Coordinates of C-alpha atoms in Angstrom, one line a residue:
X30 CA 0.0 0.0 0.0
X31 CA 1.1 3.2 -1.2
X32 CA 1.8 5.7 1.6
X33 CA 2.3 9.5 1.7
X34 CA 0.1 11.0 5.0
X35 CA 1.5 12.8 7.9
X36 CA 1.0 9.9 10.5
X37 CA 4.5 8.2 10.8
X38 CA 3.8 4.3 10.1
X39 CA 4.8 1.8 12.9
X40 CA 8.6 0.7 13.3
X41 CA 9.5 -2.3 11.9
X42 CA 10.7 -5.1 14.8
X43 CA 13.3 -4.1 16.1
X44 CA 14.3 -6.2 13.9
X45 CA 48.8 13.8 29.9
X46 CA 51.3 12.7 28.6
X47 CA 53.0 10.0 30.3
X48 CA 57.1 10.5 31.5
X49 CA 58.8 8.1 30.4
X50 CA 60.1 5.8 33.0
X51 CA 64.1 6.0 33.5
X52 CA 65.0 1.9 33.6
X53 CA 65.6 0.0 30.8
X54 CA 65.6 0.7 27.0
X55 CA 62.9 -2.4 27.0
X56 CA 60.5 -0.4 29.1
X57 CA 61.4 2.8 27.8
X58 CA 60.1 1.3 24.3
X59 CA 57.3 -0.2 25.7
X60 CA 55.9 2.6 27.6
X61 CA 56.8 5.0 24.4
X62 CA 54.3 2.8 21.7
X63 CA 52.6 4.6 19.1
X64 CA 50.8 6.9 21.3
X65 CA 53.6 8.9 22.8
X66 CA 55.8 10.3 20.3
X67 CA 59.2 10.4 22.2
X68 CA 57.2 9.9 24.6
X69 CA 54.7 13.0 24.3
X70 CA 51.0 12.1 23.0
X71 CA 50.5 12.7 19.7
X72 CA 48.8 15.3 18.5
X73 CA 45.6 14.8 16.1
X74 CA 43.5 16.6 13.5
X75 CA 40.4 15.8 11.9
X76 CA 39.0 17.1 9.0
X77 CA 35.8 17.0 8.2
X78 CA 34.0 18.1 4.7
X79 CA 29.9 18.3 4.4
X80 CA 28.3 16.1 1.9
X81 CA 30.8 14.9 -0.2
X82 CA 30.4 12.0 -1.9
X83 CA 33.2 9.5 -3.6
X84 CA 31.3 7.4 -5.7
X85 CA 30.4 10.5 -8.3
X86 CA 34.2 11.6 -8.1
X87 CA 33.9 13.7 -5.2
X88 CA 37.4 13.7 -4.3
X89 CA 38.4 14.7 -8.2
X90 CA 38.6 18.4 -7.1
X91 CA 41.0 17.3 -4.0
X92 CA 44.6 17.0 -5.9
X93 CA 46.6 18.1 -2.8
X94 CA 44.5 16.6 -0.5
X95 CA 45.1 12.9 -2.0
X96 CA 48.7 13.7 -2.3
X97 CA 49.0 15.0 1.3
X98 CA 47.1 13.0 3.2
X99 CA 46.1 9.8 1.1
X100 CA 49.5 9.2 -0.9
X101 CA 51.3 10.1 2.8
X102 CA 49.1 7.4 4.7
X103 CA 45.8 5.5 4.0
X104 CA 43.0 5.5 2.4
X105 CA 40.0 3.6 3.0
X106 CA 38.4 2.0 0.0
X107 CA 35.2 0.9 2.3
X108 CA 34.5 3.8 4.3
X109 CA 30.8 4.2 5.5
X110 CA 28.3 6.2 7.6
X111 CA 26.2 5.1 9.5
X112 CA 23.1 7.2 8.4
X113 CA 23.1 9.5 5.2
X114 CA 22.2 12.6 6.8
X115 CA 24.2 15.8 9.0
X116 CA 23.5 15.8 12.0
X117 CA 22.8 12.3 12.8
X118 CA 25.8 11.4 11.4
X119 CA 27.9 14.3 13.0
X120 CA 26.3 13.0 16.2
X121 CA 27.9 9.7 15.7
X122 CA 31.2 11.0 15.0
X123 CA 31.6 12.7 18.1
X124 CA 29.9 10.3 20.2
X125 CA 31.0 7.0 18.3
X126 CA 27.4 5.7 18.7
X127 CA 24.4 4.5 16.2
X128 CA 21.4 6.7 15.6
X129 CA 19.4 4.7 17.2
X130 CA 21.7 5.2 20.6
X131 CA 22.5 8.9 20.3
X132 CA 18.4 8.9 19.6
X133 CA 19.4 12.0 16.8
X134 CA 17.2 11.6 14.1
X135 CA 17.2 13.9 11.3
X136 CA 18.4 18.2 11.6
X137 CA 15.7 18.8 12.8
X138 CA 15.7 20.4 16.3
X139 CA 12.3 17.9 16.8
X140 CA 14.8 15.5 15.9
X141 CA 17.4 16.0 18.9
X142 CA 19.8 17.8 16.7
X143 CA 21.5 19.8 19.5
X144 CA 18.6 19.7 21.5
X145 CA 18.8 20.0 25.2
X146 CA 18.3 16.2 25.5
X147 CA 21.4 15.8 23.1
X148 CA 23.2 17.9 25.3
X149 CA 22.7 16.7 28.3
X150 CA 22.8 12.9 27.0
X151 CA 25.7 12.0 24.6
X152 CA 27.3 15.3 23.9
X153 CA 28.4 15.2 28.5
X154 CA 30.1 12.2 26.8
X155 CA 31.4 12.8 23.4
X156 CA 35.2 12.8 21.7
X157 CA 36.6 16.1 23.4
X158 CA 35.5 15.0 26.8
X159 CA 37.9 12.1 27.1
X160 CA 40.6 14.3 25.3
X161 CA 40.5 16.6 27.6
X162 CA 40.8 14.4 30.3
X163 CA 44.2 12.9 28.5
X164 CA 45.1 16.8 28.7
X165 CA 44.8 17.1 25.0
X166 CA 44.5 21.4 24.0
X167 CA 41.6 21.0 22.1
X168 CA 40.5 23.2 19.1
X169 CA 36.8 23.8 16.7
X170 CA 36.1 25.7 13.9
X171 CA 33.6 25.4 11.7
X172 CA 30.0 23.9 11.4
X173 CA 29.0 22.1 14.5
X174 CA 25.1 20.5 14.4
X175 CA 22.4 22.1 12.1
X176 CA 20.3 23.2 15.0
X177 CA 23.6 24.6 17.0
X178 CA 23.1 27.9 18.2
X179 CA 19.4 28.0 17.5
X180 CA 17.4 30.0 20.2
X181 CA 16.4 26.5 21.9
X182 CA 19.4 25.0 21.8
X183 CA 21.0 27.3 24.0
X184 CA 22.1 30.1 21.4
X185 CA 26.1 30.8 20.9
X186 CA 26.7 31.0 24.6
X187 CA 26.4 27.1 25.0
X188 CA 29.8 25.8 24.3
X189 CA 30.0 21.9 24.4
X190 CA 32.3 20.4 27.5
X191 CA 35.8 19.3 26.6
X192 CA 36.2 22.5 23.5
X193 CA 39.0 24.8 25.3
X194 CA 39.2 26.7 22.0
X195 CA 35.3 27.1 20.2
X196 CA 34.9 28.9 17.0
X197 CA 31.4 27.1 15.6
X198 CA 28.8 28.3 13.1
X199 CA 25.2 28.9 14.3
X200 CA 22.8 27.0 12.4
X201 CA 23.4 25.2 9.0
X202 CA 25.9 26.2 6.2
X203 CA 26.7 29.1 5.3
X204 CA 29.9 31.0 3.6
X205 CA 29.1 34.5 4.3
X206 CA 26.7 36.5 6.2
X207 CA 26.7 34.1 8.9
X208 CA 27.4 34.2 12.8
X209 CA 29.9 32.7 15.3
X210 CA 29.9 31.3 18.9
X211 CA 33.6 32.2 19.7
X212 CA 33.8 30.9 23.1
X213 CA 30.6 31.4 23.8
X214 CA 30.4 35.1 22.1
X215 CA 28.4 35.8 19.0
X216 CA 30.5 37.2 16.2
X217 CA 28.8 38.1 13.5
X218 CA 30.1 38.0 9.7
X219 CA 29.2 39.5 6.8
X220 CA 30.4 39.7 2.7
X221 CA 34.0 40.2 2.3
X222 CA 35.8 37.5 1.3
X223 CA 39.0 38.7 2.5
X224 CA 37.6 38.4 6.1
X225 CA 34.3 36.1 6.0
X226 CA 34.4 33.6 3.6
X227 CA 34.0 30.5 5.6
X228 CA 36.0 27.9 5.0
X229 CA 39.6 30.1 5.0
X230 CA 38.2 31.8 8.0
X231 CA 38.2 28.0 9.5
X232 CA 41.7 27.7 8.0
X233 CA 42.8 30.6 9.5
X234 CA 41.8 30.0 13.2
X235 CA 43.2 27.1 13.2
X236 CA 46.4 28.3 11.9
X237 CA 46.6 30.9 15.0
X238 CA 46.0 28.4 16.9
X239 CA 48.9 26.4 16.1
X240 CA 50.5 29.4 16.6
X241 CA 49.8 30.4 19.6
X242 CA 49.5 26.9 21.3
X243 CA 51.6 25.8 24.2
X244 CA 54.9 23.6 22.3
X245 CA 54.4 20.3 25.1
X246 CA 50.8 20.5 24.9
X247 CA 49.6 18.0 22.3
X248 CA 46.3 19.3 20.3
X249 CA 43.1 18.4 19.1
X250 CA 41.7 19.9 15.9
X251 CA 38.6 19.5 14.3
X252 CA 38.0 21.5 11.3
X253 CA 34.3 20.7 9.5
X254 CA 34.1 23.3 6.7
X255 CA 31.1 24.0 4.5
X256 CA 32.1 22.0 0.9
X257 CA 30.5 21.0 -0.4
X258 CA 27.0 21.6 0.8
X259 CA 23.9 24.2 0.0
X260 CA 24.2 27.0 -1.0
X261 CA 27.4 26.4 -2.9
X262 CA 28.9 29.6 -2.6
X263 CA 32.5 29.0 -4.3
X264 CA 35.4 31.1 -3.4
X265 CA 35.8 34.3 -6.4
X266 CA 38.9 32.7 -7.9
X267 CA 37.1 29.4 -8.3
X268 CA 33.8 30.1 -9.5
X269 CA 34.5 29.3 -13.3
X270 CA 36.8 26.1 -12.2
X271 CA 34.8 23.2 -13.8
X272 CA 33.0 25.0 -16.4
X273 CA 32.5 22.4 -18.8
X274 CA 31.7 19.5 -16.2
X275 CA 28.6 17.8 -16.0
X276 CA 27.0 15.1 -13.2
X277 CA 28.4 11.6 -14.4
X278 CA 25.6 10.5 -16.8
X279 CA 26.6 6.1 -15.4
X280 CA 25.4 3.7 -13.0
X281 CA 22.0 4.7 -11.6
X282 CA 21.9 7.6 -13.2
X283 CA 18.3 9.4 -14.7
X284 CA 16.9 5.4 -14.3
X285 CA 13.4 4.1 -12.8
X286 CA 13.1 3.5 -9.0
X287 CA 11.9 -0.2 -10.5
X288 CA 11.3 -2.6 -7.7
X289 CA 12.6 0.2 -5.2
X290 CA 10.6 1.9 -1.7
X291 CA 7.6 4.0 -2.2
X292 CA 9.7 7.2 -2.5
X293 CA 12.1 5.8 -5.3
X294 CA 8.7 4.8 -7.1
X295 CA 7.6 8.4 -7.6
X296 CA 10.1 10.3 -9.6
X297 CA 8.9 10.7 -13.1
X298 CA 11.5 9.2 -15.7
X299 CA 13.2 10.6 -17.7
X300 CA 13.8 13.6 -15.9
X301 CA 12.7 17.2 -16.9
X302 CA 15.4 19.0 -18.9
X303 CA 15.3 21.9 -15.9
X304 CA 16.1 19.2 -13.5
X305 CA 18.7 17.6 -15.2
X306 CA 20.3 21.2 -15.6
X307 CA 19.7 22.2 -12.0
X308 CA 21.6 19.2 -10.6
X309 CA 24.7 19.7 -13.5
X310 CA 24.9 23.5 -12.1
X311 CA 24.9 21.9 -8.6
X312 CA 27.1 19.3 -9.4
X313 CA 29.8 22.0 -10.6
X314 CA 29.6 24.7 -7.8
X315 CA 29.7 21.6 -5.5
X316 CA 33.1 20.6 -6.9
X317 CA 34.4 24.6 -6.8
X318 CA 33.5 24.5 -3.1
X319 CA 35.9 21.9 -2.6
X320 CA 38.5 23.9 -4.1
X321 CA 39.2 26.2 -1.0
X322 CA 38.6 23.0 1.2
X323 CA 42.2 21.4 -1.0
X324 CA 43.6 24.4 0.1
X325 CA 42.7 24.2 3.1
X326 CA 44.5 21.1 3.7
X327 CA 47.9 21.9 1.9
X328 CA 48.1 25.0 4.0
X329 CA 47.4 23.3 7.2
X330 CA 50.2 20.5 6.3
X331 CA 52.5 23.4 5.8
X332 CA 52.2 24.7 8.6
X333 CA 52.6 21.7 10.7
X334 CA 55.6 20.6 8.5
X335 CA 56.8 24.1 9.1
X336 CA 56.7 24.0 13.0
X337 CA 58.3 20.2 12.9
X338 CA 54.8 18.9 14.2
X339 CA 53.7 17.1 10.8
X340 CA 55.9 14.1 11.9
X341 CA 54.2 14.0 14.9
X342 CA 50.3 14.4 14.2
X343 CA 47.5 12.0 12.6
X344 CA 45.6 13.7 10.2
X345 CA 41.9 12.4 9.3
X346 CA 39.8 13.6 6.5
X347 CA 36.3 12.3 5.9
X348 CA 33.3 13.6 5.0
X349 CA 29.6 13.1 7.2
X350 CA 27.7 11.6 4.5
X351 CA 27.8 11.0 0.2
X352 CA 25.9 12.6 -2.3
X353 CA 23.3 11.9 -5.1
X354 CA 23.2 13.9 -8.2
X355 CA 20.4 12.3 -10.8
X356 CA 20.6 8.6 -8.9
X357 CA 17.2 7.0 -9.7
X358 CA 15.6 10.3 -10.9
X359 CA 16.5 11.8 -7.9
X360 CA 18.1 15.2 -8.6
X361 CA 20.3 16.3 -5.4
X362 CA 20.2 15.2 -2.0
X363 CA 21.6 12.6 0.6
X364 CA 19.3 10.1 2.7
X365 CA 19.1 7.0 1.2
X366 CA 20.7 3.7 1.3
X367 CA 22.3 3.4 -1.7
X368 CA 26.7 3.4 -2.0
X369 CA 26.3 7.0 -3.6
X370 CA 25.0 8.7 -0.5
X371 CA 26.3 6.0 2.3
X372 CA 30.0 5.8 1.0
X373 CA 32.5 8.5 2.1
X374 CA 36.2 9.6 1.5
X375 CA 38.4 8.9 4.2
X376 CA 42.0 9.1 4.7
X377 CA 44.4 9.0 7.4
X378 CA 48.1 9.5 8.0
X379 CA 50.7 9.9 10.5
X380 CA 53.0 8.1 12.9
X381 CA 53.2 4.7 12.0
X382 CA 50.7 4.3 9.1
X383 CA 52.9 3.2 5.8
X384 CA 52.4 5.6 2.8
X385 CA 50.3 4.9 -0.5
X386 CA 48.2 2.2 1.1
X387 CA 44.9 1.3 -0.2
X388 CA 42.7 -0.8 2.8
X389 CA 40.0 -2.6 2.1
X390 CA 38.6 -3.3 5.3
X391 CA 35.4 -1.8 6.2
X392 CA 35.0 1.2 8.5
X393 CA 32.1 3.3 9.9
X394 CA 32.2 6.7 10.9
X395 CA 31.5 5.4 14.6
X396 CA 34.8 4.0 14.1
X397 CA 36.8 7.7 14.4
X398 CA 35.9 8.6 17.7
X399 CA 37.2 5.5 19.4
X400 CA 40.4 5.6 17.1
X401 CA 41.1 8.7 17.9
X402 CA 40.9 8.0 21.6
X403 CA 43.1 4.8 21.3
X404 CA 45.6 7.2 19.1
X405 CA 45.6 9.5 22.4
X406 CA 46.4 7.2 24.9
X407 CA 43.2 7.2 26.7
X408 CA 41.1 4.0 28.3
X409 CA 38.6 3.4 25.4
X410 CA 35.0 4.0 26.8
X411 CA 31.9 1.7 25.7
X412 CA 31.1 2.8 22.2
X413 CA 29.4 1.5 19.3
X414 CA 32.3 1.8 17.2
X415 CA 35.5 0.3 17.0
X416 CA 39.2 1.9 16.7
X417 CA 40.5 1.1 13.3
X418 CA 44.0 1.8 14.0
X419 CA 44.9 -2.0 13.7
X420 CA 43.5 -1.9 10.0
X421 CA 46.2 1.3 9.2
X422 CA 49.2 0.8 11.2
X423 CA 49.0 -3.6 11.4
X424 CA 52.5 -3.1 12.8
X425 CA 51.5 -1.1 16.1
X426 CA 48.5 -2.6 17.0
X427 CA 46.8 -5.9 16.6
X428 CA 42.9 -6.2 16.1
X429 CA 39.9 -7.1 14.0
X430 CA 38.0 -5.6 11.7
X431 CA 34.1 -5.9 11.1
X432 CA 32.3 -8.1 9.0
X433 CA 29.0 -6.0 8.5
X434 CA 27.4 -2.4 10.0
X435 CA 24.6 -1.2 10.5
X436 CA 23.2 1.8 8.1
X437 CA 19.4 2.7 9.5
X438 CA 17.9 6.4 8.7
X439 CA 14.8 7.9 10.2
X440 CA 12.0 9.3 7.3
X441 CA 11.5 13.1 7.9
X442 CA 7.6 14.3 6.5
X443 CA 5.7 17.5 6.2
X444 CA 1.9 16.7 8.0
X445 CA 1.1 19.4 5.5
X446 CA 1.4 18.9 1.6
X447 CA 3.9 21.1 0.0
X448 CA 2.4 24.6 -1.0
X449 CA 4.4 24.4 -4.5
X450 CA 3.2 20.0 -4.7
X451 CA -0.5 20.1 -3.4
X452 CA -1.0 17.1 -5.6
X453 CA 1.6 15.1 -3.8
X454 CA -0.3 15.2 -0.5
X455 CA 1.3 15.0 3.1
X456 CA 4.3 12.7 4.5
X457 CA 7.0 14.1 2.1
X458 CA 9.7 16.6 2.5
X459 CA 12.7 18.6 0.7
X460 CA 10.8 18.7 -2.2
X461 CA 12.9 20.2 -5.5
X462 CA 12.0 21.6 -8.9
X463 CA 9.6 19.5 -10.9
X464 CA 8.3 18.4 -7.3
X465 CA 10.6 15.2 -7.0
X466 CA 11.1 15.2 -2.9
X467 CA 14.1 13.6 -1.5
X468 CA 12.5 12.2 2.1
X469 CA 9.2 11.3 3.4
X470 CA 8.3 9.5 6.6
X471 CA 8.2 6.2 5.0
X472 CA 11.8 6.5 4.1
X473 CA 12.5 4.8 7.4
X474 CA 14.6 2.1 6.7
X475 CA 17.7 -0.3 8.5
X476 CA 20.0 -1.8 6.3
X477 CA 22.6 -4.8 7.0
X478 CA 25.8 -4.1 4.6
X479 CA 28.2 -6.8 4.3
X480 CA 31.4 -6.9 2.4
X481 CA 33.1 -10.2 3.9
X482 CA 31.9 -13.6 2.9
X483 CA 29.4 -11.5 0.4
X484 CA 29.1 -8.4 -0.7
X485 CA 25.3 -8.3 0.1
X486 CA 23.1 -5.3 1.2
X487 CA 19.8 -6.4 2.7
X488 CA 17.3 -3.5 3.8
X489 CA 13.9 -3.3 5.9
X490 CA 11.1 -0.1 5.6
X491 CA 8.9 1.0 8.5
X492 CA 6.1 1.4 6.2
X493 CA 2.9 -0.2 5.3
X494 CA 4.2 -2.6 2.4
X495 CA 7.1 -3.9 4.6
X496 CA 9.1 -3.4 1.8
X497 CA 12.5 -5.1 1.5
X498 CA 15.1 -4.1 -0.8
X499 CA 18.4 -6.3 -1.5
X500 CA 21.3 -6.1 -3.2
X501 CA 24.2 -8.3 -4.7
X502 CA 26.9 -5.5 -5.3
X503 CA 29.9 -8.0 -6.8
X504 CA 27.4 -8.2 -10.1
X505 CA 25.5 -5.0 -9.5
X506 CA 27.5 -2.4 -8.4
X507 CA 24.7 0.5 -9.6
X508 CA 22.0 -1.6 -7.4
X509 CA 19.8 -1.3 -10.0
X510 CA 18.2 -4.6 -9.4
X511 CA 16.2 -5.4 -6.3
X512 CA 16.4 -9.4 -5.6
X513 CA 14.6 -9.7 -3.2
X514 CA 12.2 -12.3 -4.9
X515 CA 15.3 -14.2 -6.5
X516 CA 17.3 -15.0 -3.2
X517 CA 17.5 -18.3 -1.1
X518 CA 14.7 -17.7 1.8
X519 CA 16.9 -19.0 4.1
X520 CA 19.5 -16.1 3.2
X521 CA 17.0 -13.4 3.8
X522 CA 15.6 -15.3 6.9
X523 CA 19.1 -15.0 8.2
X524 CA 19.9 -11.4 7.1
X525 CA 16.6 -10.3 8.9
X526 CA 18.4 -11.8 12.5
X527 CA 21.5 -10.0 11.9
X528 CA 19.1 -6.7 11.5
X529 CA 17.2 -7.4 14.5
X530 CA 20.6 -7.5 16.5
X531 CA 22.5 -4.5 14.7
X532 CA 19.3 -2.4 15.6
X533 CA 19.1 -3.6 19.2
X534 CA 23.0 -3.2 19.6
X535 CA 25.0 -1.5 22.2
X536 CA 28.8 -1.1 23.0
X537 CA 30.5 -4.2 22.2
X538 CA 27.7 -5.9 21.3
X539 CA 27.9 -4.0 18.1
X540 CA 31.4 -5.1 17.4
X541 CA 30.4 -8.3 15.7
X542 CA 34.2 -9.6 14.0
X543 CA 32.6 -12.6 13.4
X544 CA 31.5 -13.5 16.8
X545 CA 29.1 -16.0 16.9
X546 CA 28.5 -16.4 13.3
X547 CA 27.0 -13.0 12.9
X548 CA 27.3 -11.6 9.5
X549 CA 29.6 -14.6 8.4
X550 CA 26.8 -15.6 5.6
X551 CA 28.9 -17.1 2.4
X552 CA 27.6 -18.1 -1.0
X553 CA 27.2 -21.5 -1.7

């Protein structure tokens, strides 16, 4: 049964530095592992982009940042998040949790996105906390939550615990004309690129930062600039780059939602000429956006290679969710669970991790916040997620790696139809040109991915046709068939209990690796 009114549909089951010690070399080398840098923690940096995808060639625009950080370290070929959406996915990042743990559902302040539950739940316990506690100088600049800084989240004078150094945007993206909570203090921007374009205002806190920082004090930045999302606002020198390019016209691209969830059913195919233009202008200014972000990243190297801290620092780079540009009809947006929107870049080097390496092994974005921590010495706290430094730097620690995650989003509706869609009727939301709408609240879904043993995706809707999608991506890597009606019962039997226990998970109980045969499912 087709379903587009306001009423939500039921849930589906739920299915400080240490001293070194002066004895021995021995113990002097084991006290000194890769967490203390001649034996002083090491510092770490993490940047992180906005809705930039890798499977449409997202990273194209990022020359320097491949060769900086990629061709310097590793990158991650299986990188995921675990919900397609901003602050949901932020929200895991700093607390190294599910959705359906740090209860954040969509950016809407309705949907704890820096709500006072948020704050007084997971963010009294998120990534800067524990730094802070390991005595970590810890830095932000740049977007925060979409709701951060709204009058009901606390406006700019609530700065999140553990943040000695706070220069975050209030409210969503923006690259000028925006405000600041510095420290608590509002500090309002306007149009001058010199002084207010975002992203090399981010760049150039942080630089006066490192500038100004203590020289034994290791550091904690995070650096989330606006590129490449809404409005697209590219820097002047940069806004003809691209001229000529066009969204990638492969794959899923301008096809049927055939055999897909309600939503993907009601695109009309082919696209509209206007559409198929607005998402090719989108597509380029995206990629200019990223431009300042690549500079970004070579200047910040420079600087740490310039104060003989580059040796010494881990630098991440990631993105919070992927990117659809013409996928299934769909014009421009994130939230679904296809690879375009739930893949992400992610790269990583410093001390110990071997250059040019390429690893396969599959990582969440709940994954960074215990990594980090385990990078910084600290006692790693119950989380979701699982520190992937084993998978990067084999030859200083020793560990597993998952065998399937968890990818589950939470449908976000209008109970109103859409003044410029009357026709459509209620339930849907972020409706574009043409009225195609990227979200509704039957686009509630859970998702088992698996990429060891098979490389299967298997996916359950809260709506009212129970709709199940599934996916064989070794032949179909465009999931453009739905199989569901072709696969072995028993398979889908099976991938239904490893759902029901992902979306029930907790701590360590989320860190399958194989444990009692969960996820381990093989082709015959």
């Amino acid at each position: 049964m087709a379903y587009s009114e306001g009423t939500p549909p039921p849930r589906h089951a739920q299915t400080g530095s240490s001293l070194c010690p002066a004895v021995s070399l021995f113990l002097v080398l084991f006290t000194c592992n890769v967490r203390y840098a001649a034996c002083g923690a090491s510092n770490i940096v993490l940047i992180l982009s906005d809705d930039q995808d890798v499977e449409l060639g997202g990273m194209t625009p990022m020359k320097k940042t491949k060769l900086l950080i990629g061709d310097a370290g590793a990158t991650f070929s299986n990188a995921y998040t675990a919900t397609a959406l901003g602050c949901p996915s932020r929200s895991s990042i700093l607390t190294g949790n599910y959705p359906h743990n740090h209860a954040v559902r969509n950016d809407s302040l309705a949907g704890n996105c820096s709500s006072p539950l948020w704050q007084k739940g997971p963010e009294a316990l998120a990534l800067p906390v524990y730094l802070s506690k390991r005595k970590y100088r810890t830095f932000f600049a740049g977007k925060y939550l979409e709701q951060y800084g709204t009058k009901e989240a606390g406006e700019f004078a609530h700065v999140p615990p553990g943040w000695d150094l706070w220069h975050a945007l209030v409210g969503d993206t923006k690259y000028y004309n925006y405000s600041l909570s510095v420290n608590g203090k509002e500090e309002k921007h306007g149009d001058s690129y010199e002084k207010d374009y975002f992203t090399d205002l981010i760049l150039n806190r942080s630089l006066e930062f490192l500038d100004k920082r203590s020289p034994g004090q290791p550091f904690f930045m995070m650096l989330s600039p606006p590129a490449a999302h809404a409005p697209w606002t590219a820097a002047p020198q940069y806004q003809k780059a691209f001229s000529d390019v066009k969204a990638p016209r492969d794959g899923s691209f301008n096809k049927p939602g055939k055999d897909k969830h309600w939503l993907l059913r009601q695109p009309a195919n082919p696209m509209a000429s206007s559409s198929m233009d607005f998402l090719d202008d989108a597509y380029r200014k995206r990629w200019q956006t990223l431009l300042s972000v690549d500079d970004m990243v070579e200047k910040l190297v420079k600087k740490l290679e310039d104060s003989k801290e580059l040796n010494n620092t881990y630098i991440f780079y990631a993105s919070d969710n992927g990117f659809h540009a013409g996928q299934f009809s769909l014009p421009i947006d994130k939230r679904q669970l296809y690879e375009f929107d739930i893949r992400v870049p992610l790269m990583v080097r410093g001390p110990g991790i071997a250059p040019k390496q390429i690893v396969k092994a599959p990582v969440l974005n709940i994954d960074l916040a215990p990594t980090i921590l385990d990078i910084s010495g600290s006692d790693l706290p119950i989380m979701d997620g699982q520190s992937f430094l084993s998978q990067m730097a084999p030859s200083l620690r020793s560990g597993p790696s998952r065998s399937c995650f968890l990818v589950e989003h939470t449908g976000e509706g209008s109970p109103v139809p859409d003044p410029a869609c009357p026709k459509l009727g209620r339930g849907l939301s972020h409706c574009l040109p043409n009225c195609v709408c990227e979200d509704s609240y039957n686009n509630t879904y859970a998702c088992v991915r698996t990429l060891v043993g098979i490389n299967l995706q298997y996916c359950e809707f809260s709506d009212y046709e129970s709709f199940v999608e599934v996916y064989n991506l070794t032949s179909d890597l465009s999931q453009l068939e739905n199989i569901v009606k072709k696969v072995d019962p028993a398979l889908l039997q099976a991938m239904n209990q490893h759902l029901i226990k992902l979306q029930s998970c907790a701590g360590s109980s989320c860190h399958d690796n194989g444990v009692n045969g969960l996820c381990q499912t093989t082709t015959k």
